[in-house]
C-alpha atoms as one frame of an Amber mdcrd trajectory, in Angstrom:
protein
  37.732 -76.429-129.842  38.617 -77.134-126.238  41.878 -78.874-125.315  39.951
 -81.814-123.830  38.183 -82.264-127.159  41.534 -82.446-128.994  42.477 -85.548
-127.030  39.388 -87.324-128.406  40.408 -86.896-132.046  42.902 -88.667-134.209
  45.101 -86.572-136.439  46.267 -87.287-139.969  49.638 -88.239-138.464  48.000
 -91.561-137.517  47.474 -92.300-141.221  51.166 -91.924-142.159  52.211 -94.738
-144.464  48.750 -96.353-144.382  46.565 -93.981-146.354  44.529 -94.586-149.505
  44.955 -92.234-152.455  41.333 -91.099-152.266  41.919 -90.015-148.666  44.950
 -87.930-149.692  42.858 -86.178-152.372  40.171 -85.535-149.776  42.676 -84.065
-147.306  44.149 -81.803-150.003  40.743 -80.576-151.100  39.310 -80.024-147.625
  42.420 -78.313-146.260  42.837 -76.021-149.292  39.136 -75.220-149.300  39.139
 -74.470-145.565  42.143 -72.145-145.913  40.447 -70.320-148.791  37.462 -69.649
-146.549  39.516 -68.569-143.530  43.238 -67.893-143.986  46.377 -69.706-145.166
  47.966 -71.746-142.377  51.233 -73.582-141.848  49.893 -77.022-141.026  51.534
 -80.312-140.177  49.852 -83.730-140.091  49.283 -83.228-136.346  47.232 -80.105
-137.164  44.779 -82.060-139.332  42.030 -83.567-137.222  39.957 -86.522-138.414
  36.310 -85.839-137.630  34.045 -88.636-138.794  33.976 -88.253-142.575  35.957
 -85.007-142.870  39.243 -83.385-142.013  39.542 -80.076-140.164  42.412 -77.896
-139.001  43.115 -77.503-135.297  42.321 -74.087-133.888  45.929 -73.479-132.893
  47.428 -73.778-136.413  49.664 -70.828-137.251  48.874 -68.306-139.996  51.210
 -68.364-142.999  51.679 -66.818-146.411  49.792 -68.612-149.159  52.947 -70.084
-150.776  54.124 -71.364-147.388  50.689 -72.835-146.638  50.680 -74.662-149.987
  54.210 -75.976-149.373  53.396 -77.179-145.845  50.191 -78.889-146.973  52.036
 -80.708-149.766  54.821 -81.728-147.379  52.146 -83.052-145.020  50.623 -85.097
-147.852  54.063 -86.570-148.611  54.434 -87.570-144.975  50.923 -89.007-144.751
  51.580 -90.995-147.949  54.911 -92.475-146.926  55.614 -91.814-143.267  58.782
 -89.940-144.297  59.390 -86.240-143.668  60.202 -84.211-146.797  63.939 -83.419
-146.932  64.440 -85.076-143.552  64.095 -82.743-140.600  65.377 -79.789-142.676
  62.246 -79.083-144.760  62.005 -75.845-146.721  65.323 -74.537-145.429  67.167
 -77.441-147.029  65.312 -76.898-150.293  66.133 -73.178-150.259  69.847 -73.892
-149.900  69.669 -76.775-152.414  67.129 -75.558-155.021  67.957 -78.363-157.466
  67.278 -81.164-154.982  64.941 -83.832-156.347  61.394 -83.529-155.119  59.876
 -86.497-153.314  57.908 -89.110-155.205  54.841 -90.497-153.490  54.234 -94.203
-153.039  53.338 -96.117-156.196  49.713 -96.339-155.017  49.600 -92.537-154.813
  51.563 -91.724-157.962  48.668 -89.801-159.550  49.237 -87.128-156.885  52.973
 -86.708-157.498  52.765 -84.061-160.301  50.406 -81.920-158.213  52.575 -82.256
-155.115  55.607 -81.186-157.167  53.750 -78.000-158.205  53.112 -77.317-154.527
  56.714 -77.939-153.481  58.394 -75.793-156.139  61.486 -74.177-154.600  60.505
 -70.894-156.266  57.442 -69.804-154.318  56.347 -67.531-157.177  55.886 -70.690
-159.305  53.896 -72.636-156.686  50.245 -73.127-157.417  47.715 -71.120-155.442
  45.311 -72.466-152.844  42.508 -71.819-155.348  44.233 -73.911-158.016  45.069
 -76.605-155.470  41.464 -76.760-154.294  40.167 -77.069-157.861  42.687 -79.744
-158.870  42.114 -81.717-155.677  38.350 -81.567-156.188  38.853 -82.939-159.697
  41.139 -85.646-158.303  38.424 -86.769-155.920
């Protein structure tokens, strides 16, 4: 996608704090599914483009390990749900140094997603769910 084209698209960042639960499920499913077809990526809400009735990842998103991609996607969903960044500006680094920190709870309207998001944000990356599992659960949630 050309840089000029990027300026014509809204990103998921624009939805922060104003998103319906069904949209969050759709973002989770489409992002996980896309990464399964291509490669895991460390995405932020600004990396998720809104294209008509679907969400796509910007071309310049950075490759990541699968556990990191799952964590970043879940953190993005938390932000899109509430408008608040997970663990402030410290993200995963804060969680690594404080492994018993409470995980974020999504807005009441999005509470059905909270258990899944917690599986994605597990401090122990060996216990995080896979992109395949995330895709399947998100598809069911839709």
